[in-house]
Coordinates of C-alpha atoms in Angstrom, one line a residue:
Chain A
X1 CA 108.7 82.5 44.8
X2 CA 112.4 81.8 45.2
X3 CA 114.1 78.4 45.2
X4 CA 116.0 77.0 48.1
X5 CA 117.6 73.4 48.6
X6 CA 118.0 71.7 51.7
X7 CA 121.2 70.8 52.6
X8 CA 122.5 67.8 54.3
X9 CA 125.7 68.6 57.1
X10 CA 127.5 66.5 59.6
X11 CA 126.4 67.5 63.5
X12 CA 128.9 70.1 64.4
X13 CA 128.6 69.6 68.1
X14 CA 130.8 66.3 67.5
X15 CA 132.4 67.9 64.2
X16 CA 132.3 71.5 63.6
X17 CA 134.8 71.6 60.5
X18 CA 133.1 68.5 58.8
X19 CA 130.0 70.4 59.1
X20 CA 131.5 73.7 57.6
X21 CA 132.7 71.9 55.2
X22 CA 129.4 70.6 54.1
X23 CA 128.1 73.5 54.2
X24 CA 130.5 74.9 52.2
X25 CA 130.0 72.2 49.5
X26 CA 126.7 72.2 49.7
X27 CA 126.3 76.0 49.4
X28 CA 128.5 76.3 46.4
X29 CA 126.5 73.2 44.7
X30 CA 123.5 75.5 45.5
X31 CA 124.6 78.3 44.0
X32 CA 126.5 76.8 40.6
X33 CA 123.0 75.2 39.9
X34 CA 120.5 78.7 40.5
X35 CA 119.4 78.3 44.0
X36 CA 118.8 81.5 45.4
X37 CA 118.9 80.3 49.2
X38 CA 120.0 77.1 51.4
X39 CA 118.0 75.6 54.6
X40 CA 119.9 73.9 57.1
X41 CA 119.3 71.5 60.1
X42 CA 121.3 72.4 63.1
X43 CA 121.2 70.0 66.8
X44 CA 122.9 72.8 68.9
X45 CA 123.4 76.3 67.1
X46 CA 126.6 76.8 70.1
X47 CA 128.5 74.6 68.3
X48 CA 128.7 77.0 65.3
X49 CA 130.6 80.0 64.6
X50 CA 128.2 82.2 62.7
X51 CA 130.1 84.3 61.9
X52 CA 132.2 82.5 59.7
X53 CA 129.3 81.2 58.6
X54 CA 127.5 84.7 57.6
X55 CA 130.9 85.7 55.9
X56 CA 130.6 81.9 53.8
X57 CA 126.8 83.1 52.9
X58 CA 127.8 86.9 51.9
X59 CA 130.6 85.7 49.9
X60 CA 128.4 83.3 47.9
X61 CA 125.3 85.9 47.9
X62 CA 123.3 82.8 49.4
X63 CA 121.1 83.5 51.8
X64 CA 120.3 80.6 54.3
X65 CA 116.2 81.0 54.4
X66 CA 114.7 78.3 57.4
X67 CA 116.8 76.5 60.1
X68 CA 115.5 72.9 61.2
X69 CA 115.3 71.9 64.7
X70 CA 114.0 68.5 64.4
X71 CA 117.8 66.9 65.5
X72 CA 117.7 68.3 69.0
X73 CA 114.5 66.1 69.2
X74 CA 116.1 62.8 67.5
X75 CA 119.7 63.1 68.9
X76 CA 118.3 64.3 72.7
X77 CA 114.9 63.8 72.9
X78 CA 114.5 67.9 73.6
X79 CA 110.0 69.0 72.7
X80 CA 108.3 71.6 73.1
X81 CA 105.5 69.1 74.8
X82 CA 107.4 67.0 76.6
X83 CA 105.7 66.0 79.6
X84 CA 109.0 66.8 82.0
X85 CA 109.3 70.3 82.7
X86 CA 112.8 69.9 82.6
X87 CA 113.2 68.8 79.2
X88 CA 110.8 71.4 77.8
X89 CA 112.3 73.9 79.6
X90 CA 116.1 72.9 77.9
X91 CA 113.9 72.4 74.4
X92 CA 112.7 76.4 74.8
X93 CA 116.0 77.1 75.5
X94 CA 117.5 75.6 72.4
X95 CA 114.8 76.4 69.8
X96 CA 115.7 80.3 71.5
X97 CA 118.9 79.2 70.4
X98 CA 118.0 78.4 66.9
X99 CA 115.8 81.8 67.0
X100 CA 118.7 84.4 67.2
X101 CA 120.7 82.6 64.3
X102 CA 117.8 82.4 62.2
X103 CA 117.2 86.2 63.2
X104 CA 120.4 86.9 62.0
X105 CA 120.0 85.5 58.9
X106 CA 116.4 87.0 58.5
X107 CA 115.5 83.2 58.2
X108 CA 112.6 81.0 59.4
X109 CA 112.3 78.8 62.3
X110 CA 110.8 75.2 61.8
X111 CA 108.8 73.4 64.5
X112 CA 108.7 70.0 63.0
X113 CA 110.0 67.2 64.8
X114 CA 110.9 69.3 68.0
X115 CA 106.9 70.0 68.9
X116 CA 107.0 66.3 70.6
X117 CA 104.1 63.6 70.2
X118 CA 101.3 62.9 71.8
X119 CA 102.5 59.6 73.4
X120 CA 99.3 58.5 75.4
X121 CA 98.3 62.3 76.3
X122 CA 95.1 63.6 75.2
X123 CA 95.4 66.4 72.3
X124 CA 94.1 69.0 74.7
X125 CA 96.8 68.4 77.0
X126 CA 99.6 68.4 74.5
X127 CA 97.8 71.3 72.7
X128 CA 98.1 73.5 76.0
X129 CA 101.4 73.0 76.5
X130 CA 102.5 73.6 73.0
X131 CA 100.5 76.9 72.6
X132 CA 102.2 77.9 75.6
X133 CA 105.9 77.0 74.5
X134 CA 104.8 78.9 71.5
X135 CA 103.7 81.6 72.8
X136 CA 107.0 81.5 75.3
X137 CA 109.2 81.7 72.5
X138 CA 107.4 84.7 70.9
X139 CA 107.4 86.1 73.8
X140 CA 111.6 86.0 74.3
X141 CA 112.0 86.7 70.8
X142 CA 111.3 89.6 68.2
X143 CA 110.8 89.6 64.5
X144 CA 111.9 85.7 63.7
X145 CA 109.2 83.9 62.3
X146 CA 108.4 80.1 63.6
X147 CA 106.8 77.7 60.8
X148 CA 105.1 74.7 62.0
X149 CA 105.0 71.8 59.5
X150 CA 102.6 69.0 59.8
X151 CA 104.2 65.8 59.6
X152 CA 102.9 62.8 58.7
X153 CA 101.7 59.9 60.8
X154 CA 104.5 57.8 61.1
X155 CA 106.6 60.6 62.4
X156 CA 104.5 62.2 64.7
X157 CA 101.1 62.0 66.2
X158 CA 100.6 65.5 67.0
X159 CA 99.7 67.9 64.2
X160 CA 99.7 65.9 60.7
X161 CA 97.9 68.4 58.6
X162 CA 97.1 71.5 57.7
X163 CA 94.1 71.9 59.1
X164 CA 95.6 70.5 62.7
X165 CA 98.3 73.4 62.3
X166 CA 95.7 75.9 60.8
X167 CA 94.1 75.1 64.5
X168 CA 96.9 76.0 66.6
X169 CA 98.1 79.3 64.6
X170 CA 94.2 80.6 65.3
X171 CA 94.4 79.7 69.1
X172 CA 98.5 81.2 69.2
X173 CA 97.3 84.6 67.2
X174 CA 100.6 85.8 66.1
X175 CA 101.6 86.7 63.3
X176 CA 105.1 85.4 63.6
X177 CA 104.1 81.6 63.3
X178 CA 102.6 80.5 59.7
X179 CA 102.6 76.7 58.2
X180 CA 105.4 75.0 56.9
X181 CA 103.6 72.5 54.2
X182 CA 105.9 69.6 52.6
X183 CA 104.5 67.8 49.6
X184 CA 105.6 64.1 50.8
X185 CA 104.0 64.8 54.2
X186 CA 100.9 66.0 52.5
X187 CA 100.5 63.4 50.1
X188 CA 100.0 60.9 52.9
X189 CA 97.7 62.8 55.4
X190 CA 96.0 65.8 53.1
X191 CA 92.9 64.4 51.0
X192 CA 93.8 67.2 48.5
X193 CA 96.9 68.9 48.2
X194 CA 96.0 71.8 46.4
X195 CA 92.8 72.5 48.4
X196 CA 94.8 72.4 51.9
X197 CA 97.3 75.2 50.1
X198 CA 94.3 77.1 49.6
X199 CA 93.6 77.1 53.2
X200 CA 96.6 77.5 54.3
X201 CA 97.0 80.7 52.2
X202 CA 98.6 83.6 53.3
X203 CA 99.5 82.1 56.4
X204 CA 101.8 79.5 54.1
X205 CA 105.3 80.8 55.0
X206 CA 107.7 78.3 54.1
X207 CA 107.3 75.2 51.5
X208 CA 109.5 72.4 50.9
X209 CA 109.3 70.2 48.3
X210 CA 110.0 66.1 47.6
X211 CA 107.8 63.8 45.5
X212 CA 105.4 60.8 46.7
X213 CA 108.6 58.7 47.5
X214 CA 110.6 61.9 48.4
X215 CA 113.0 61.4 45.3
X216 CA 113.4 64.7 43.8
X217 CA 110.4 66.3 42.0
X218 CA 109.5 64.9 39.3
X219 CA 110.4 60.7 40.4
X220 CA 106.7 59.9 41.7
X221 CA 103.5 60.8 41.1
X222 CA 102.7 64.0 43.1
X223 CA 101.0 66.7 40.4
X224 CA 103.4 69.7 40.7
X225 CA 102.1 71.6 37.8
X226 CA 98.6 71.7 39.8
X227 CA 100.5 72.8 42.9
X228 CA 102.2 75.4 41.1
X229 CA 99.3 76.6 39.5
X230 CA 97.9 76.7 43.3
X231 CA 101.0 78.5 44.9
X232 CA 100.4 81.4 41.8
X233 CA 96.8 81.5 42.6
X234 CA 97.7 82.0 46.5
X235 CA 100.2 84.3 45.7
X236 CA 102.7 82.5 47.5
X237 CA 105.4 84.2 47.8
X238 CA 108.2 82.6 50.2
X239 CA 110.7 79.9 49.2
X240 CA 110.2 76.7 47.5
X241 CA 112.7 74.4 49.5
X242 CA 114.0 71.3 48.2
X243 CA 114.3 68.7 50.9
X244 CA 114.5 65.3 49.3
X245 CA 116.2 62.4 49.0
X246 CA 119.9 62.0 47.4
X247 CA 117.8 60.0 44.9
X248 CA 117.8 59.7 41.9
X249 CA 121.4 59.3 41.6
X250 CA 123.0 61.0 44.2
X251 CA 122.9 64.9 46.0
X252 CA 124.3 66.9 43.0
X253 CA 122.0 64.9 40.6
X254 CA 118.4 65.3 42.4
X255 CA 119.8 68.5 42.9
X256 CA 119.9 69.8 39.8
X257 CA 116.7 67.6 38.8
X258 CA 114.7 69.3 40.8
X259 CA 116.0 72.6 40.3
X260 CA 115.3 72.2 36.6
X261 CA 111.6 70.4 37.5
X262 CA 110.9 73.4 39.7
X263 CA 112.2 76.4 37.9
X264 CA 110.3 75.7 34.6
X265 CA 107.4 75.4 36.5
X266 CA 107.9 78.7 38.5
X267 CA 108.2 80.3 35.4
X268 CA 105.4 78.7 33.2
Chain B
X1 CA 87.1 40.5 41.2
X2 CA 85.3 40.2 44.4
X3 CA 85.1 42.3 47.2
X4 CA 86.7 41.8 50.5
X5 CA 86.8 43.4 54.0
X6 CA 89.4 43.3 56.5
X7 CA 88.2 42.6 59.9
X8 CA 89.7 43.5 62.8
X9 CA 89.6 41.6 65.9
X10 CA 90.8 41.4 69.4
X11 CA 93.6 38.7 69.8
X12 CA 92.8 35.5 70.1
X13 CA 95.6 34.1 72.6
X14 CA 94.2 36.9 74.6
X15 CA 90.6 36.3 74.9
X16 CA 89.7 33.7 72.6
X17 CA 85.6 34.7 73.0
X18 CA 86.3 38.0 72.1
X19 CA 87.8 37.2 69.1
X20 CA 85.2 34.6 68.3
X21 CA 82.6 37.6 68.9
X22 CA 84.9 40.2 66.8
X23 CA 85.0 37.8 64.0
X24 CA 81.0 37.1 64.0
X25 CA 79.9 40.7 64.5
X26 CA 82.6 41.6 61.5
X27 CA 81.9 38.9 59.4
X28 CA 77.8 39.6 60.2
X29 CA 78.6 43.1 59.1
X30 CA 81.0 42.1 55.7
X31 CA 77.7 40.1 54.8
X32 CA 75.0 42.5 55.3
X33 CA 77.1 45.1 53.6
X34 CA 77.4 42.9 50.6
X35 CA 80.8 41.9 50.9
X36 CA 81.9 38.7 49.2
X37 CA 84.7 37.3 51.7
X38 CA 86.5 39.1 54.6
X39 CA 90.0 38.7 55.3
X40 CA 91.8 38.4 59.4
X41 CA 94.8 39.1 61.3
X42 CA 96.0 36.2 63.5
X43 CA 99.0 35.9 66.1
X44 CA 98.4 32.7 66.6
X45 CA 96.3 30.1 64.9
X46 CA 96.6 27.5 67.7
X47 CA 94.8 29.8 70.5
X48 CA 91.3 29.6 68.3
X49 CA 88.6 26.7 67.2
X50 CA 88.8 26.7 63.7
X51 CA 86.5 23.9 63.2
X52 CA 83.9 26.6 65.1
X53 CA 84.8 29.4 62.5
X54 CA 84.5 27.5 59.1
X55 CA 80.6 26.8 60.6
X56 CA 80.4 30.2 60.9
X57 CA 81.9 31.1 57.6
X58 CA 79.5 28.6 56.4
X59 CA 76.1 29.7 57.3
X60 CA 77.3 33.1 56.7
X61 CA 78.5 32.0 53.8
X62 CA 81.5 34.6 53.6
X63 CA 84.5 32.8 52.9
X64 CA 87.8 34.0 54.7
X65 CA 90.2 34.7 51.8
X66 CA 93.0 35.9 53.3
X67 CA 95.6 35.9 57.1
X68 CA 97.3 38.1 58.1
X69 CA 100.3 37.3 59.9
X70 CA 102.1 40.5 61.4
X71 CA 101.0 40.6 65.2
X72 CA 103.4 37.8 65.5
X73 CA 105.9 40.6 64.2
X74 CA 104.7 42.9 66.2
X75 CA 103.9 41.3 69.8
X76 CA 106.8 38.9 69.7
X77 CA 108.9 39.9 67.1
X78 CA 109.0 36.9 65.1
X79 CA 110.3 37.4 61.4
X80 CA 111.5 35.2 59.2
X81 CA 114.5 37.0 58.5
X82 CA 115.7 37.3 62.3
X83 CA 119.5 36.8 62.6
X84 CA 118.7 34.5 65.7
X85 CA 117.9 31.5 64.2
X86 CA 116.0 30.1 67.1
X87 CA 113.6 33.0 67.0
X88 CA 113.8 32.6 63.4
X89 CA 112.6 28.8 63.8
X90 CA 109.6 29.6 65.9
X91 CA 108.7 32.7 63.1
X92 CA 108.5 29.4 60.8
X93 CA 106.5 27.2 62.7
X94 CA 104.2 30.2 63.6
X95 CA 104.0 30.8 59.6
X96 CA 103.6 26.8 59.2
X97 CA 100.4 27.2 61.4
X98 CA 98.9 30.1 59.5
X99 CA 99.3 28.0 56.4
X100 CA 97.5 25.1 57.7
X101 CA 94.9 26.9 58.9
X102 CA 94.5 28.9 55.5
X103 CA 94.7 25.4 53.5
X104 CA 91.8 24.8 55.5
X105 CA 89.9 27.5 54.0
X106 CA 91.5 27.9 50.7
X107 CA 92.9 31.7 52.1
X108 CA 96.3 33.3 51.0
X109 CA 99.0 33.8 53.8
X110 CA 100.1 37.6 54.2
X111 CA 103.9 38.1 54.1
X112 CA 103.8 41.3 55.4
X113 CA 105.4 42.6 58.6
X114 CA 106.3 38.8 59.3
X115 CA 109.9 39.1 57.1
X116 CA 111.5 41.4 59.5
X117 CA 113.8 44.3 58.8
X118 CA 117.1 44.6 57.3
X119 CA 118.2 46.6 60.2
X120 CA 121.8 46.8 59.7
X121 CA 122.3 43.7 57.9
X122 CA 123.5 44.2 53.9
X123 CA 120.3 43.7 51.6
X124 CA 121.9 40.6 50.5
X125 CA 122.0 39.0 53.5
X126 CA 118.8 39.3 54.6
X127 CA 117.4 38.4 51.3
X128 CA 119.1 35.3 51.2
X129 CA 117.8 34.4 54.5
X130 CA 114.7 35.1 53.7
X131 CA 114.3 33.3 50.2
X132 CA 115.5 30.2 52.8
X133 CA 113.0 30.8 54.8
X134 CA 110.0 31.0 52.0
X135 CA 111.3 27.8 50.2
X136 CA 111.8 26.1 53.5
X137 CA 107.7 26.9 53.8
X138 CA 107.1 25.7 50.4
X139 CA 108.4 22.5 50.9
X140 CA 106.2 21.5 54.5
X141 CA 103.1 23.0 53.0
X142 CA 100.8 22.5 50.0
X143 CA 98.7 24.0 48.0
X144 CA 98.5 27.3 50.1
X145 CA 99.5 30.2 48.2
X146 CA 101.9 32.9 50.1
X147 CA 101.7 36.7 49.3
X148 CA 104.3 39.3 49.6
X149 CA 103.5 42.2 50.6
X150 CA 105.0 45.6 50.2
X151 CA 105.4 47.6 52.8
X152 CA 106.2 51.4 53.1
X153 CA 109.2 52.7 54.4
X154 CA 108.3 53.3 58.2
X155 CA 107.3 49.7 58.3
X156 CA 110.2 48.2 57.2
X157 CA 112.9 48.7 55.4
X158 CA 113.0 45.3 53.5
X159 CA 110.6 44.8 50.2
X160 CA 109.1 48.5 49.7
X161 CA 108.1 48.4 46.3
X162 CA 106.5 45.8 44.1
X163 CA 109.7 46.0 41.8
X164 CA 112.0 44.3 45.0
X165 CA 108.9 41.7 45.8
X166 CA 109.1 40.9 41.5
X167 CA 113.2 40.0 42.4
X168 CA 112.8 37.8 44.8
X169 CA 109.4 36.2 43.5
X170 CA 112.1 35.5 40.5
X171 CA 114.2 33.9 42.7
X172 CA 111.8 31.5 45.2
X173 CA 110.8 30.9 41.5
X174 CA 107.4 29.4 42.6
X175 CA 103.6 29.6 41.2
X176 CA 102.8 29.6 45.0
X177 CA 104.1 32.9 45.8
X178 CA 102.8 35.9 44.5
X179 CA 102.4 39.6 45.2
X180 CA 99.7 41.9 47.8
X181 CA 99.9 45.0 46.2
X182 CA 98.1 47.8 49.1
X183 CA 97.1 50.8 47.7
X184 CA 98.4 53.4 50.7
X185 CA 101.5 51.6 50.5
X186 CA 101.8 52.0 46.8
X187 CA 101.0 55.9 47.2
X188 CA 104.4 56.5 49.2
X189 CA 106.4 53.8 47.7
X190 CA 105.6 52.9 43.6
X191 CA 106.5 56.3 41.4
X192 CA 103.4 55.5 39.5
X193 CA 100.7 53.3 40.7
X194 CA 99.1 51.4 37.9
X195 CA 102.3 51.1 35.6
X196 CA 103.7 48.9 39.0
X197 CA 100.5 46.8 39.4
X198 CA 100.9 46.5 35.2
X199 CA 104.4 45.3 36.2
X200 CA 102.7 42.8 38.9
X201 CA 100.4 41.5 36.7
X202 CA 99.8 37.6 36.7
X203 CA 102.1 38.1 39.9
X204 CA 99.6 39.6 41.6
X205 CA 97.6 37.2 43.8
X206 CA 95.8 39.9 46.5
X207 CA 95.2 43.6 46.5
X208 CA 94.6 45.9 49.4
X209 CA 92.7 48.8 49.1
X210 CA 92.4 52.1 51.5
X211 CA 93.1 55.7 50.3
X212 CA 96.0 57.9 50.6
X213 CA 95.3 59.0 54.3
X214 CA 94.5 55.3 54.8
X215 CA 90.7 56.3 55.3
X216 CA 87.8 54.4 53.0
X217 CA 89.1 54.7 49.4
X218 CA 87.1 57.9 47.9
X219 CA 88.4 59.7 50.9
X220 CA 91.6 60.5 49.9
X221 CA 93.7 61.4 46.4
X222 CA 94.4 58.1 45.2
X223 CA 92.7 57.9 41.3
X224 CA 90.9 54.4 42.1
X225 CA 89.1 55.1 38.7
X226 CA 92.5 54.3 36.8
X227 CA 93.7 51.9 39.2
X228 CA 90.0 49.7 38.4
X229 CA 91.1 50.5 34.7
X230 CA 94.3 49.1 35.3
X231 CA 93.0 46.0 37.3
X232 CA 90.6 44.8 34.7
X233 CA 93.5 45.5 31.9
X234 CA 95.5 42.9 33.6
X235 CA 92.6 40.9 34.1
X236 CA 93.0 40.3 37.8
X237 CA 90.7 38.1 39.3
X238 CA 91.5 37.8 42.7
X239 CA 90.0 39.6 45.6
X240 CA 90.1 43.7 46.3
X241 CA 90.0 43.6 50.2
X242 CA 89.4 46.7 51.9
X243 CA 92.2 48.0 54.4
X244 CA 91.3 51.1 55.8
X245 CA 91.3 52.6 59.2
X246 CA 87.6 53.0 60.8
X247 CA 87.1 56.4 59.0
X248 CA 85.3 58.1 58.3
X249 CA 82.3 57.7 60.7
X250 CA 83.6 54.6 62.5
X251 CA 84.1 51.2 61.3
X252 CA 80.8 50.1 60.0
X253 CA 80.5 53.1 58.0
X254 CA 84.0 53.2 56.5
X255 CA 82.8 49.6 55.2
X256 CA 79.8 50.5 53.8
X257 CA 81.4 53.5 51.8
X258 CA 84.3 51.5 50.6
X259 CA 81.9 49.3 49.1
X260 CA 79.7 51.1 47.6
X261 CA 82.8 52.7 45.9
X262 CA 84.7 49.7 45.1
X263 CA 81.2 47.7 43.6
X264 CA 80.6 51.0 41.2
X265 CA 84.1 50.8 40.2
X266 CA 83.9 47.2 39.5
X267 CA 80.5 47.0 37.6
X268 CA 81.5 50.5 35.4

């Protein structure tokens, strides 16, 4: 297991040197504080030189491990269900965006917010249409793995737990696609954390961490030591991403908090 | 302690006999179960008979302990903290006629969804508008007891945690307003569940109960055993009012195990 923290950047299709530059910022807080990886959320990967931004992760030895999609869904409304052909079609065409950089950086792809809802469809319907935007983009695309995270409720009525997503991966049959499992998300819709990690096992590819409230680990009441314990037993052995709020205390602080939470777990 | 169940019905202002045949099967239901009182949503109290349901609370028996007030949030988006103070008015008088009708059966009125949201307003603002807005209800009612509820972070973004409802209770400074602690809320929102209704205590008036997937509690991860622990400790005394969606099995069944949970809890 290897830890990563999220970091937060500007949109760099409306600023592309404010987001550099929070990347930048965020990459070296990263790496002063033991990170050995960052995850980033990018709207429209055109917008970015990567490039530059390979050279920025070589020169820091940081690797960026997962790339979140989930603002081409909130900014422009782009799923991989969405019931106009149109749209879907420009949403397979930016996640295949998102694919190349991530296959460039040997990182992960998340479908979180970008899979869509259900709206008033029924989950067949939206089910078909997923599994076939899925298997479009593994189709277009070669090595890069997609994670699907289960979201919760509020955010998304279309795959909220791991047994949903467990579902899907059996009827797409590809190795390239695993689970994504966040703790906040599953403390609201899994009856038992540790148990759904169990079943998730070794198609458990990516992992981010908040706590109940989605401060930094350690600020509510989710039982990390028995999730550890769990991850060990699974042999988990992908990153542990840090993606919570700037609370408590700001960025840098829950930062380091949960670095400091997480790496004397890791290692107990 | 005594047991409660929420009942849902249809609305009122809609179909007045379908609510009236809603509230009868439910409340029919609540007493066969073994429930002690059963708690209801209203949008608005002038659409129904209430003379016709306190007979049928009487020969049932089953006391109604409890309104809720949010459909008139969510169906007409009246809130007491609106920045039009016309619509803000009307939120008033709505509230006004909840109370009268809860004086009428000795219930608590739900401040729940009814306060609004910040949206972009400063948190000062809005809180000043609302503390207005509950003292303005103080002084045309009497008696009635209001209860603040909590709500998680999708809901609204005003009063999350029972630490911001224990502020403003300090400032409406009155022995008629009191806390509704809800047990799903609590799991996203309170870093540690019983320590926050230990904070509550005398404060708390009303308590919701439904697991951390919102299903019957015993369902989920929430540790009910310590919350019980926690409840006596403090020597609450009000009602525990089951919240939960119809799951699992449907809504008769979801009753009838959040029962039999909550009544072992309560007599161990």
């Amino acid at each position: 297991m290897k830890l990563s923290l999220v970091i937060s950047t500007s949109d760099a299709a409306f600023d592309a040197l404010a987001f550099k530059g929070d990347l930048k910022k965020g990459m070296e807080l990263a790496r002063k504080i033991g990170y050995q990886a960052v995850e980033i959320a990018v709207r429209d990967p055109s917008t970015v030189d990567w490039n530059e931004v390979r050279n920025m992760s070589e020169e820091l030895e940081l690797p960026i491990c997962a790339f979140g999609t989930g603002q081409a869904y909130l900014a422009e409304g782009l799923s991989l269900t969405h019931p106009d052909e149109k749209i879907r079609k420009k949403a397979l065409r930016r996640v295949e965006s998102h694919a190349k950089v991530a296959t460039m950086f040997g990182a992960v792809v998340i479908i979180g917010l970008i899979r869509g809802r259900r709206e008033r469809r029924s989950r067949q319907e939206v089910e078909d249409i997923f599994i076939d935007s899925m298997k479009y983009l593994l189709k277009i695309t070669t090595d890069v793995k997609f994670v699907i995270e289960p979201l919760n409720r509020y955010e998304t009525d279309f795959i909220n737990t791991v047994d949903e997503a467990l579902q899907l991966l059996g009827k797409i049959n590809s190795e390239r696609v695993g689970i994504l499992a966040d703790t906040f998300h599953m403390n609201i819709e899994e009856v038992d954390i540790s148990e759904s990690l169990k079943k998730a096992g070794e198609k458990l590819y990516h992992f981010h961490v908040a706590d109940s409230n989605r401060w930094a680990p350690g600020f509510g009441h989710i039982d990390f030591e028995g999730i550890f314990r769990t991850l060990k037993e699974i042999r988990y052995n992908g990153y542990v991403s840090v993606e919570c709020l700037p609370l408590p205390g700001g960025m840098e602080k829950a930062a380091q908090f949960s670095y400091e939470k997480l790496n004397r777990l890791m290692s107990s």
